[in-house]
Coordinates of C-alpha atoms in Angstrom, one line a residue:
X1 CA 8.2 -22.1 -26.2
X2 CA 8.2 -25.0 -23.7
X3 CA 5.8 -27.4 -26.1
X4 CA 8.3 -26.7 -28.6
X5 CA 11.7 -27.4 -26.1
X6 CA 9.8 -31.1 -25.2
X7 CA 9.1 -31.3 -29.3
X8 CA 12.7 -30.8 -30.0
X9 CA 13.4 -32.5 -26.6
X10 CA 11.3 -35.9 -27.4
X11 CA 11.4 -36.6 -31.2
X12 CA 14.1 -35.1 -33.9
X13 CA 16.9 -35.4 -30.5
X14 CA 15.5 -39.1 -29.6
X15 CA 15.7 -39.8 -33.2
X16 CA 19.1 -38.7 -33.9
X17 CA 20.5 -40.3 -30.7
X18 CA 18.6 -43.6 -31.2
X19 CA 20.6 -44.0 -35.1
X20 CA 23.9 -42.9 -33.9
X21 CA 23.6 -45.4 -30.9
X22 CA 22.0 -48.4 -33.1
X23 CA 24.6 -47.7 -35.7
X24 CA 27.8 -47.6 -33.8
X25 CA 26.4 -50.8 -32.0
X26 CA 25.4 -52.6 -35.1
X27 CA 29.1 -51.5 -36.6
X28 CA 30.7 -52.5 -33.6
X29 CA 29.3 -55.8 -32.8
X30 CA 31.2 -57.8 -35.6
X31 CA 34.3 -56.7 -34.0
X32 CA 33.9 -58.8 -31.1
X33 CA 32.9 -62.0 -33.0
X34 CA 36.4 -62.0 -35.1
X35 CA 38.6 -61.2 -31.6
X36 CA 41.9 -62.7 -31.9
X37 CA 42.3 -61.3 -28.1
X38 CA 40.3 -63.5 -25.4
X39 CA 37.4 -60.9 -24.7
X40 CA 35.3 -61.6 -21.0
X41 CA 31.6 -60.1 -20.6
X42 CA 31.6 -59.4 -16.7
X43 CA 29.5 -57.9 -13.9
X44 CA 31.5 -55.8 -12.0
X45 CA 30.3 -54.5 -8.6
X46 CA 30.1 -50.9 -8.6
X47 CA 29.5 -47.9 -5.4
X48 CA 27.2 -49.1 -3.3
X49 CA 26.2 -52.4 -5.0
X50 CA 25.4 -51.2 -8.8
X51 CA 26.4 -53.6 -10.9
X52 CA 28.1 -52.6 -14.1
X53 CA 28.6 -54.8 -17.5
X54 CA 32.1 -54.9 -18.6
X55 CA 34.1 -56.1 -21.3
X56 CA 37.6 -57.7 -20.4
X57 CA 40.3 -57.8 -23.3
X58 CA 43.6 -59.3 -22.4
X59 CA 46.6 -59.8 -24.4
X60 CA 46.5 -63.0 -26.5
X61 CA 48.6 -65.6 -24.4
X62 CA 48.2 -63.8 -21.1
X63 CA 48.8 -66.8 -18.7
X64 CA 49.3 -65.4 -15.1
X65 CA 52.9 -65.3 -14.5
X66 CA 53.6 -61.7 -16.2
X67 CA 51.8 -58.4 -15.8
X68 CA 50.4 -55.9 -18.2
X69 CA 49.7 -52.5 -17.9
X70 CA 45.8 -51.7 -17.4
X71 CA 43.6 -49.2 -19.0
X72 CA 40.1 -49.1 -17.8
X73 CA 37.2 -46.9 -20.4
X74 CA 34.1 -45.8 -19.5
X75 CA 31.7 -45.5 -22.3
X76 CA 30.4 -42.6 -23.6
X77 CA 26.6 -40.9 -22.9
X78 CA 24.3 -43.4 -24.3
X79 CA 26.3 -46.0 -26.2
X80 CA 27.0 -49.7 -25.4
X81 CA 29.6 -51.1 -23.9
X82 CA 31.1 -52.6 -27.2
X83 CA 31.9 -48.9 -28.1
X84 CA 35.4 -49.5 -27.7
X85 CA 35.9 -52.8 -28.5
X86 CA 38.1 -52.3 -31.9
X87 CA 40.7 -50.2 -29.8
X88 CA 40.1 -52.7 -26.7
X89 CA 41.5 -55.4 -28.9
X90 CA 44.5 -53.0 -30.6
X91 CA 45.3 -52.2 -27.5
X92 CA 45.5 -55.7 -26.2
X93 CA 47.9 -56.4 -29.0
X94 CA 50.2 -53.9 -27.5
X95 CA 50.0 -55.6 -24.3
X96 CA 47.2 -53.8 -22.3
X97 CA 44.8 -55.6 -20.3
X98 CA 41.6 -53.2 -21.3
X99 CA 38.5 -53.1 -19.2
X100 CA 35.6 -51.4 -21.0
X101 CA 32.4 -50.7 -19.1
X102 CA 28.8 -49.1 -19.1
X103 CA 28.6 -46.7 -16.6
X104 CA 26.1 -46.5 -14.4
X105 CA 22.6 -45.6 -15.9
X106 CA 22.8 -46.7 -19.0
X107 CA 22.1 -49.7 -21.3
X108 CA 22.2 -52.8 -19.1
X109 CA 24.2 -51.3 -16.0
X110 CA 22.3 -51.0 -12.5
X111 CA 21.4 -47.3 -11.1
X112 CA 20.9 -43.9 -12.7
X113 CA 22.4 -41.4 -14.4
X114 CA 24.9 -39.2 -12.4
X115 CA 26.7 -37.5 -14.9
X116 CA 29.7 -37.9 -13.6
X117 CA 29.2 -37.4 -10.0
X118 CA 30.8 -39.1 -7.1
X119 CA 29.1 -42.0 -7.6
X120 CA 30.7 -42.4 -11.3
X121 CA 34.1 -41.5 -9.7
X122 CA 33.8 -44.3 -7.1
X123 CA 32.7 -46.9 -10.1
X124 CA 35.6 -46.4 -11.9
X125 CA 38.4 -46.9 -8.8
X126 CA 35.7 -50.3 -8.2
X127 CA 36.8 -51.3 -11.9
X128 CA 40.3 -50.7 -11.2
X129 CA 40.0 -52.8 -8.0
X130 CA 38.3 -55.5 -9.7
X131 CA 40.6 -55.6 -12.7
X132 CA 44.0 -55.9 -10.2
X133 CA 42.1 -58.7 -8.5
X134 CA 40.4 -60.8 -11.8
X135 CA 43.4 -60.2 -14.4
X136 CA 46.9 -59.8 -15.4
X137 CA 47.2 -56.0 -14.5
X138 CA 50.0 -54.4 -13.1
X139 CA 48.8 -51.8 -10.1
X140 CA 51.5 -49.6 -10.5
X141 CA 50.6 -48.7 -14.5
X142 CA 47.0 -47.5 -14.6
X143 CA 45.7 -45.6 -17.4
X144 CA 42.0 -44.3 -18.2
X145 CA 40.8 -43.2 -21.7
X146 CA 36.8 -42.2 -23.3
X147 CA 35.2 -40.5 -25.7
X148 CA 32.9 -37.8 -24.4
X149 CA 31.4 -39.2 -20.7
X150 CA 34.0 -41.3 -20.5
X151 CA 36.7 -38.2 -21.5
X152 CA 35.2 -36.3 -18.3
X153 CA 35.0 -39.5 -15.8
X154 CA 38.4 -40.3 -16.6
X155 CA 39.8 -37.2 -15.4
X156 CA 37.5 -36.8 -12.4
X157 CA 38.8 -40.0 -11.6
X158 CA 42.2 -38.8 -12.1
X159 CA 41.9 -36.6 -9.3
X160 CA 40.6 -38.7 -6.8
X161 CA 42.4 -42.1 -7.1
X162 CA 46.6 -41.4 -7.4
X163 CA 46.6 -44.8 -8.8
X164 CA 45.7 -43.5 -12.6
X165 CA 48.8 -42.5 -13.8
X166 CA 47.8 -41.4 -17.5
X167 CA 44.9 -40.4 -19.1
X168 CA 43.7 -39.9 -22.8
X169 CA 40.3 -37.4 -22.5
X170 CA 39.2 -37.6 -26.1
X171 CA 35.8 -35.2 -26.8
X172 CA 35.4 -34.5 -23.5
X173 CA 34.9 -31.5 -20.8
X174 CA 36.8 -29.7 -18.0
X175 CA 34.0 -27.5 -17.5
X176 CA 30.8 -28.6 -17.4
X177 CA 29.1 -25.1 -17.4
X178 CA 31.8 -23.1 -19.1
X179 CA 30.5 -25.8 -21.7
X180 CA 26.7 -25.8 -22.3
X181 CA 26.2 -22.9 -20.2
X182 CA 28.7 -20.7 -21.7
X183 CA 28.0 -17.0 -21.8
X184 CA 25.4 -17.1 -19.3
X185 CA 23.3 -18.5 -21.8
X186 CA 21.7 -22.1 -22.7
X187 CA 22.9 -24.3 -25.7
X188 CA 19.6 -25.8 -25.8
X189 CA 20.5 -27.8 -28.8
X190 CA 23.3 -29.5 -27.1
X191 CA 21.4 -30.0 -24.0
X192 CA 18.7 -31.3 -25.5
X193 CA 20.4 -33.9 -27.5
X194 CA 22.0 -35.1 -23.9
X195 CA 18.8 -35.2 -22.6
X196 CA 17.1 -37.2 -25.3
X197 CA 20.2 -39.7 -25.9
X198 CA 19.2 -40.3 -21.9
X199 CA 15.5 -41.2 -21.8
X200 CA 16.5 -43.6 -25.4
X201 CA 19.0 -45.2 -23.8
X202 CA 19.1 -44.8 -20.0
X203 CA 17.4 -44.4 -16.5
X204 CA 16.9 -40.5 -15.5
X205 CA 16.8 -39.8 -12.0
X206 CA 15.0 -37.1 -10.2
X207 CA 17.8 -34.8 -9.9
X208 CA 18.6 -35.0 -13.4
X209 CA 15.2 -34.3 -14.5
X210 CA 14.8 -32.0 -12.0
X211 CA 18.3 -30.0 -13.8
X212 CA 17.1 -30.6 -17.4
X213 CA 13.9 -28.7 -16.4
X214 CA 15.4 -25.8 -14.8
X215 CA 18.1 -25.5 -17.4
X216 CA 15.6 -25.7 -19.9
X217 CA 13.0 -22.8 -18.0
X218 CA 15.8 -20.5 -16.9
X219 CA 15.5 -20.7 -13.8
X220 CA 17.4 -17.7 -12.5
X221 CA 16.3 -19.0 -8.4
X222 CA 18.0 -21.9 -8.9
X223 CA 21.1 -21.0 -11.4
X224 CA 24.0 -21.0 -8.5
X225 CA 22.3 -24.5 -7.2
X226 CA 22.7 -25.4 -11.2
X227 CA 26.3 -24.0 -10.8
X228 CA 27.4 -25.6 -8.2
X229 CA 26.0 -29.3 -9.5
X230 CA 28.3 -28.4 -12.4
X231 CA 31.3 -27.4 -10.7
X232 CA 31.1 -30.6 -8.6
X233 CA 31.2 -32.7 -12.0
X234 CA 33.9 -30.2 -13.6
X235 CA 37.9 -31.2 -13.5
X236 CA 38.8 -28.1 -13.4
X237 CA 37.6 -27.6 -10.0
X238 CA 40.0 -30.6 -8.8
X239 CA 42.9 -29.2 -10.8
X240 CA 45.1 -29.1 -8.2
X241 CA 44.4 -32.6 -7.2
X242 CA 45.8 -33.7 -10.7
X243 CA 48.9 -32.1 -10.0
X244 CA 49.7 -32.9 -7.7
X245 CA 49.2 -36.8 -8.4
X246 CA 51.1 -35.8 -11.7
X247 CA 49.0 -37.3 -14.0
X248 CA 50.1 -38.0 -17.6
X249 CA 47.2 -36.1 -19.1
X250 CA 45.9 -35.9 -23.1
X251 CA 43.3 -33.8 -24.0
X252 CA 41.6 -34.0 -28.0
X253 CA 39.2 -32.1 -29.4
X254 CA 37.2 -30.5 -32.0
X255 CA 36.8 -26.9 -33.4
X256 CA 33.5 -27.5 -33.7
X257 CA 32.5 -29.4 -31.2
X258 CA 28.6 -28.2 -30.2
X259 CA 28.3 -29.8 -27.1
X260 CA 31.8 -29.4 -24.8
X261 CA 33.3 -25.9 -27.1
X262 CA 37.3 -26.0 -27.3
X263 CA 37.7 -23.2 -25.0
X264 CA 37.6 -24.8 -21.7
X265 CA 39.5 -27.2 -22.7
X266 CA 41.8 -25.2 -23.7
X267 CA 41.7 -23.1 -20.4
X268 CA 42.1 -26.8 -18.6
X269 CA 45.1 -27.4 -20.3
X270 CA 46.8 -24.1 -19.4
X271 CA 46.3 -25.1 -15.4
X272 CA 48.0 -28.4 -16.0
X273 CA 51.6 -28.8 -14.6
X274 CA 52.5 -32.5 -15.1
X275 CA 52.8 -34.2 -18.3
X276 CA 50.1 -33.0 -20.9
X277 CA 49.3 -32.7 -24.7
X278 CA 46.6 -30.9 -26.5
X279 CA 45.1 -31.5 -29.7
X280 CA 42.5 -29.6 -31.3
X281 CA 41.0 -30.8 -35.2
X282 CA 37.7 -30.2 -37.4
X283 CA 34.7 -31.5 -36.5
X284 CA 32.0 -31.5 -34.0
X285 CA 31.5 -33.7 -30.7
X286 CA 33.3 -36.7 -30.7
X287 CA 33.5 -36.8 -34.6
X288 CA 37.6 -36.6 -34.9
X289 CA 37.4 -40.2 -32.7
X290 CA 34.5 -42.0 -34.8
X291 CA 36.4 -43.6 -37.4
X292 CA 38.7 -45.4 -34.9
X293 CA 35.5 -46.9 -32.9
X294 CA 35.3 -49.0 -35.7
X295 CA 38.7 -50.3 -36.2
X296 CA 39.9 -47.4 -39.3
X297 CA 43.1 -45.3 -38.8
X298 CA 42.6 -42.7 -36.8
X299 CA 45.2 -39.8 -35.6
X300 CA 43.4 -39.1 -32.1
X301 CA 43.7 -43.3 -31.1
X302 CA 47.0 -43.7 -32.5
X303 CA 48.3 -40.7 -30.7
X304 CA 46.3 -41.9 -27.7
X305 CA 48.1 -45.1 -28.1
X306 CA 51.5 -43.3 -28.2
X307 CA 50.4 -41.1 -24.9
X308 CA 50.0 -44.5 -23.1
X309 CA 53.3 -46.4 -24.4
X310 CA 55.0 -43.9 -23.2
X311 CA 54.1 -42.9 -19.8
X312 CA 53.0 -46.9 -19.2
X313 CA 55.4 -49.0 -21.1
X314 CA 58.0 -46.1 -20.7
X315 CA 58.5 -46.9 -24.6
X316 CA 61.0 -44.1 -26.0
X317 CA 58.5 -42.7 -29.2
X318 CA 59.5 -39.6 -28.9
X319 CA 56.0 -37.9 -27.8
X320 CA 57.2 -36.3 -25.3
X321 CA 60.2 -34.0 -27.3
X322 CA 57.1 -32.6 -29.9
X323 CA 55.8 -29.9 -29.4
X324 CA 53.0 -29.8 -26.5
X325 CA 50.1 -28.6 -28.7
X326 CA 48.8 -30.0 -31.8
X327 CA 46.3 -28.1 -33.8
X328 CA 44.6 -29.2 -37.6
X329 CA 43.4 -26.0 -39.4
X330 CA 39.8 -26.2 -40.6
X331 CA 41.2 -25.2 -44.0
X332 CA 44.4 -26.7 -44.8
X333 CA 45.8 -30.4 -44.4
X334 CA 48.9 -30.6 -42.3
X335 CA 49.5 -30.3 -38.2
X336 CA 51.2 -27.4 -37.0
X337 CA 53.4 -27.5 -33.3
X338 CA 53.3 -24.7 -30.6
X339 CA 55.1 -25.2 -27.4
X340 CA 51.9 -23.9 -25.5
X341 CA 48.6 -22.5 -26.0
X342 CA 49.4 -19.1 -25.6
X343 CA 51.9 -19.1 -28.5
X344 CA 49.3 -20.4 -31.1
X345 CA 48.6 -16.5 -32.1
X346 CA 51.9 -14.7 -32.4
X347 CA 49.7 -11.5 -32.9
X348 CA 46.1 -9.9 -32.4
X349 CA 44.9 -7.8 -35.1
X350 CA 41.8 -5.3 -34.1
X351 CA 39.1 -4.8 -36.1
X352 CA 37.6 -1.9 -34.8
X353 CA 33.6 -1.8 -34.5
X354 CA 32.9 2.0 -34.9
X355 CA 29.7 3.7 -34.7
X356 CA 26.1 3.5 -32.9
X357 CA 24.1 0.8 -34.3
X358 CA 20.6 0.0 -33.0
X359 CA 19.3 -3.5 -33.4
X360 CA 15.9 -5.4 -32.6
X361 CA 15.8 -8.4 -30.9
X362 CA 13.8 -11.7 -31.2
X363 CA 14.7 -12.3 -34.7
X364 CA 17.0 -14.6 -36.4
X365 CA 18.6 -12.6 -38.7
X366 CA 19.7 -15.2 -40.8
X367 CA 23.4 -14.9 -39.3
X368 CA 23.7 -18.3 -37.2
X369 CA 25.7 -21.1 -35.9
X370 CA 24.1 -23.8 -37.8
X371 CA 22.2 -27.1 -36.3
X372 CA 24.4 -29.4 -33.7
X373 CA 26.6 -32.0 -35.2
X374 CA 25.9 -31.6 -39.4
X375 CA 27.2 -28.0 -39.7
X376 CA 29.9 -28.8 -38.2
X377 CA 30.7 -32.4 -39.7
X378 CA 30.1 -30.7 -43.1
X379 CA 33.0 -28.3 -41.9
X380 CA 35.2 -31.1 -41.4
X381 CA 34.5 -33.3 -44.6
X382 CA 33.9 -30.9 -47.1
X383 CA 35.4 -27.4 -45.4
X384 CA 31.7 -25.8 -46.1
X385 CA 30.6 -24.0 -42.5
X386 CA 27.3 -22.5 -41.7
X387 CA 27.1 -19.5 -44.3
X388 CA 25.0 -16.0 -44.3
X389 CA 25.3 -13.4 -47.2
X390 CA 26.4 -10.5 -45.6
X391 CA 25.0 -8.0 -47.8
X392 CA 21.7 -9.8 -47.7
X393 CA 21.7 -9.5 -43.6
X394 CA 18.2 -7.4 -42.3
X395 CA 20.4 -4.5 -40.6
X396 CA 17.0 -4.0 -38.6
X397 CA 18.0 -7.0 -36.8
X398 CA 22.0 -7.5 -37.6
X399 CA 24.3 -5.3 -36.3
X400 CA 27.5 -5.6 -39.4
X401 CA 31.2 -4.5 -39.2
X402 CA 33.8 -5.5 -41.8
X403 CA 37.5 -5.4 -41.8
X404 CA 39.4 -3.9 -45.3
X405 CA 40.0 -6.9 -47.6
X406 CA 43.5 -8.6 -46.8
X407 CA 46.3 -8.3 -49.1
X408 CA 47.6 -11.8 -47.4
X409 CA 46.3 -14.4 -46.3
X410 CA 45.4 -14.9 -42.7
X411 CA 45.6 -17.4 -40.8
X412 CA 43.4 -17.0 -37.7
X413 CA 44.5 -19.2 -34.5
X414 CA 43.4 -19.1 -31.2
X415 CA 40.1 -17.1 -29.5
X416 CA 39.1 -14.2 -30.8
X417 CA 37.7 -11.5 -28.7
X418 CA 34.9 -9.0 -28.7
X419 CA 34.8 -5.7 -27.1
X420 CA 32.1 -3.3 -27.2
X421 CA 29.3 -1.2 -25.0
X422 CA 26.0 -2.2 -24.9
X423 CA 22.8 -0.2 -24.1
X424 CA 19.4 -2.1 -23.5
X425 CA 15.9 -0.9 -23.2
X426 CA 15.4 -4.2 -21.2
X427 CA 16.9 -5.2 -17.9
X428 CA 18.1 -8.9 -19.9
X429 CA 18.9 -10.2 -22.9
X430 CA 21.2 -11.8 -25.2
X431 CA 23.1 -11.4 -28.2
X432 CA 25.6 -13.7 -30.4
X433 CA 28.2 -12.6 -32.2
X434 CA 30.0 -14.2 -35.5
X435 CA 32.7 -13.6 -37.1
X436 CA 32.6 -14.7 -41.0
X437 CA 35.4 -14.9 -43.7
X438 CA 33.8 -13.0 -46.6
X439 CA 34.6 -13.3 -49.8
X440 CA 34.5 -11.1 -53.3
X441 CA 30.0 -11.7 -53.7
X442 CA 29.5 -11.1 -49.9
X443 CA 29.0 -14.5 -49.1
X444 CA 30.2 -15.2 -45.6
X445 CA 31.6 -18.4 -43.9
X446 CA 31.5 -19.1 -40.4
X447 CA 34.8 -18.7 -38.7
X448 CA 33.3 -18.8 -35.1
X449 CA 30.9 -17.5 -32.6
X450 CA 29.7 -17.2 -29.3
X451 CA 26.5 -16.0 -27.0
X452 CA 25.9 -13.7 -24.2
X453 CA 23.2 -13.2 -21.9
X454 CA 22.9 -10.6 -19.4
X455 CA 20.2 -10.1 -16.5
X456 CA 19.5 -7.3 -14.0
X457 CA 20.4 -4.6 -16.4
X458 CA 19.1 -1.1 -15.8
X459 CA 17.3 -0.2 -19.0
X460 CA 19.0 2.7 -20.8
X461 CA 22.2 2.3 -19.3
X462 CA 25.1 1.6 -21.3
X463 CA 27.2 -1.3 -20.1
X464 CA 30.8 -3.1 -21.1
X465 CA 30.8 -6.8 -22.7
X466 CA 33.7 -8.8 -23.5
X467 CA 33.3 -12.1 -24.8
X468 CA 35.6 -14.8 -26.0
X469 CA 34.1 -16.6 -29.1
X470 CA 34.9 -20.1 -29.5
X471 CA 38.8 -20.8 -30.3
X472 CA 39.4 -22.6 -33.7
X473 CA 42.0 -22.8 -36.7
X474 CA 41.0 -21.0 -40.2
X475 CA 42.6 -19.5 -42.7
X476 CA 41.3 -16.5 -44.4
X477 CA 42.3 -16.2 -48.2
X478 CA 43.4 -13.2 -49.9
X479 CA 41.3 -10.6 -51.2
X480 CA 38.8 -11.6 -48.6
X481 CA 37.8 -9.8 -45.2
X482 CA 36.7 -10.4 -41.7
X483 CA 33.0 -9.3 -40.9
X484 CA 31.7 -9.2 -37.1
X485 CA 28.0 -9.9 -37.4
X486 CA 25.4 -9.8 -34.5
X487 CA 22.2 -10.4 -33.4
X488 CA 19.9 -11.9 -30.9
X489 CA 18.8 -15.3 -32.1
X490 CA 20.0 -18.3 -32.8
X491 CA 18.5 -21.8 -32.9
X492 CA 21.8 -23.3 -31.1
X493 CA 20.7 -21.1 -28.1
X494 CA 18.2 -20.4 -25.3
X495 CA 17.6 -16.5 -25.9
X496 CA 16.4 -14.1 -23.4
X497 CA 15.1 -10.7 -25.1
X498 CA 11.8 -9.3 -24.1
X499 CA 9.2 -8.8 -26.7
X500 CA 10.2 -5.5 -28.2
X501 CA 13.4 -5.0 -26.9
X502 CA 16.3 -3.1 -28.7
X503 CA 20.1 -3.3 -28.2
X504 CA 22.1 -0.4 -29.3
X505 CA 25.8 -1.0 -29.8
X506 CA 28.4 2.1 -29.4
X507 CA 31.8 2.6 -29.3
X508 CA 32.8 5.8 -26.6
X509 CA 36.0 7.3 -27.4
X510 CA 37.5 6.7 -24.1
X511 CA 36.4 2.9 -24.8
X512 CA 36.2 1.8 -28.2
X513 CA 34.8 -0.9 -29.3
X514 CA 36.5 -3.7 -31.1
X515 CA 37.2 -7.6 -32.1
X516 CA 40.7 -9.1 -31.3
X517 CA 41.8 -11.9 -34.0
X518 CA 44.5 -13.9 -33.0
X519 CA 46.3 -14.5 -36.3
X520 CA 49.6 -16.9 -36.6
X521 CA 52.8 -15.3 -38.6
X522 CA 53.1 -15.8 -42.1

């Protein structure tokens, strides 16, 4: 299993992260040659000495004797520091002075990576310094934006320097383990496309290595060491620290995003108490954004736009009297408004998962999340989601519960929720569960899942598990029904069933069992 985590690890991840870095570099770079803004390629001094390349973009005209709100973007994991050069020079039409740079580790910057530890934070309050002192800017209206690594270093720097007043986090991560260690469990596939994107385009150092290894291993000795590094890197754990700065904060997303899951975001949002939006949209990591990296229309950067005009410019446009949170359904067209994340489902329904069913482990039943990035991006441009014929699932291997078929449509919203008693005949394992939208033939589309992974268990004991499954936007149609699959396998996931173990699913009658889908009134 460990030759085929550095296979995965070393070629088909390098691969893939080489051609999406090469080609949003190649597509970039003509951007800069037709600038009608004055653009500056600068070294800027960074913690302790690291020097990081820059881009300056200042508003055409910009002659010293008026100031300009600044904006300062870190770029995202493994991509150059043109990455936002197209919304650099839109932005400096609207009378930003934009600072883009390479973060530390990466591409031509000095040091090594430090996913966004204190060494990231202290870069970015050096860029701020360096752009009050070298241009236009105006110290008292700060903003910080990215997509991905730059969507979690701008908030951590949120918390630690009052001087960022506003902040777009486009693609990014509250929680760095509630993320890719969600569940107890390792999403290998995102992990290891992180970790390949790295040794392509950036300098590893020990510790990192030393993290990817154990993550990789599952190393149980060293999991609350892993957990703390995460927590540390997480803005969740500074929440408070936002607050009380009153930070204008955005947060976008996708449903499907493999690599930072909407959920913690979602939580993240909830803790806010200042100024803050939420949008959620189809796709996977960083997808909703791409199109405006190269210039195109593009709802997240014009809204991200709007979010800065307002709370910088003070500009009257009205985003702050819509609704809060802004969510795209994965099967229809339009936005729809809620005043707050907890009013996105106006009702649960339960489906309840009666019965004793006894499954085997360490086979993919054929029920599964689909590969990181393309099942997801196939979700968002041609609505067609990872897909398992229910009928067809090995029951030896798939435990299968189906609602009655729906007289209405419904229009699922929010996290669904599973409930249920497990009994091992190992002390760990893990499961992932699914819920499809089934239709008339039995052929089931993903609506959403989630894993689980327990340790220490006493074999033939019968425990509770209740697990939140990723939140998203999809509407069933009528004459369809809801099926809760699971199973113990999944290629998104690092899964942790003996050889030969079993998982028998019950539902007592002083406990039943049962999935909770959040559904939005007709």
């Amino acid at each position: 299993m460990g030759s085929h985590r550095k296979a995965l690890r070393t070629t088909a991840v390098g691969a893939v992260s080489t051609a999406l870095v090469a080609g949003t570099a190649l597509g970039l770079a003509p951007t800069a040659q037709a600038a009608p803004n004055p653009v500056r390629f600068v070294d800027i001094t960074g913690d302790g000495g690291t020097v990081l390349k820059a881009n300056v973009v200042t508003p055409a005209g910009a002659d010293g004797t008026r100031r300009y709100p600044l904006l300062v973007m870190p770029t995202s994991w493994g991509l150059p520091q043109v990455e936002y050069l197209a919304q650099a020079q839109k932005l400096a039409d609207s009378g930003y002075v934009v600072v883009t740079y390479n973060v530390r580790g990466f591409w031509q910057s000095g040091g090594e990576i430090e996913v966004a530890g204190p060494p990231d934070v202290a870069d970015a309050s050096k860029v701020i310094d360096w752009a009050l002192a070298n241009t236009p800017s105006d110290s008292g209206h700060i903003g910080m934006a990215g997509v991905s690594y730059g969507a979690g270093i701008s908030l951590l720097t949120a918390a630690h320097d009052k001087r960022v007043r506003a902040v777009a986090s486009l693609s990014g991560w509250a929680d760095l383990i509630d993320s890719i260690y969600a569940g107890r469990t390792q999403h290998v596939q995102a992990a290891a496309l992180l970790d390949g994107a790295s040794v392509v385009t950036g300098r590893q150092g020990a510790e990192l290595r030393q993290i990817f290894d154990d993550f990789y291993a599952s190393n149980l000795a060293k999991e609350p060491e892993l957990i703390a590094w995460g927590k540390k890197r997480s803005a969740v754990t500074y929440v408070d620290r936002i607050n009380k700065n009153g930070t204008a904060v955005m947060l976008a997303n996708a449903w499907g995003d493999t690599v930072f899951p909407p959920n913690q975001y979602a939580d993240f949002y909830e803790k806010l108490t200042g100024p803050k939006r939420l949008e959620m949209r189809p796709g996977d990591h960083a997808t909703p954004e791409l199109t405006g990296l190269f210039g195109l229309p593009n709802d997240v950067w014009k809204d991200t736009q709007r979010w800065f005009d307002h709370h910088l410019r003070g500009e009257d446009n009205g985003i702050d009297r819509e609704q809060p949170v802004r969510l795209k359904s994965r099967s229809s067209g339009g936005y729809e408004g809620y005043p707050d994340w907890k009013s996105v489902a106006a009702t649960n329904r339960k489906i309840a998962l009666a019965g004793t069913t006894t499954i085997r482990a360490n086979v993919n039943s054929g029920a599964d999340g689909g590969i990181v990035f393309l099942s997801s991006i196939l979700d968002q441009v041609a609505q067609l989601p990872p897909m398992a014929s229910i009928p067809l699932l090995p029951r030896r291997w798939a435990a299968v519960w189906q609602s009655e078929k729906y007289a209405t449509s419904q229009r699922v919203r929010g996290t669904a929720k599973l409930h249920t008693t497990v009994t091992p005949t190992k002390e760990s394992g893990t499961l992932v569960a699914y819920l499809y939208d089934v239709g008339p033939l039995g052929l089931g589309k993903l609506v959403t899942n989630a894993p689980y992974t327990f340790h220490g268990r006493t074999p033939g004991k019968p425990f509770g598990v209740d697990l939140e499954l990723y939140s998203t936007a999809y509407d069933v149609p009528a004459g369809h029904r809801l099926a809760l699959v699971v199973d113990t396998v999944d290629p998104l996931y690092i899964e942790h069933n003996p050889s030969g173990a079993q998982l028998t699913f019950s539902s007592p009658a002083n406990d039943p069992s049962y999935v909770s889908v959040p559904l939005r009134e007709q």
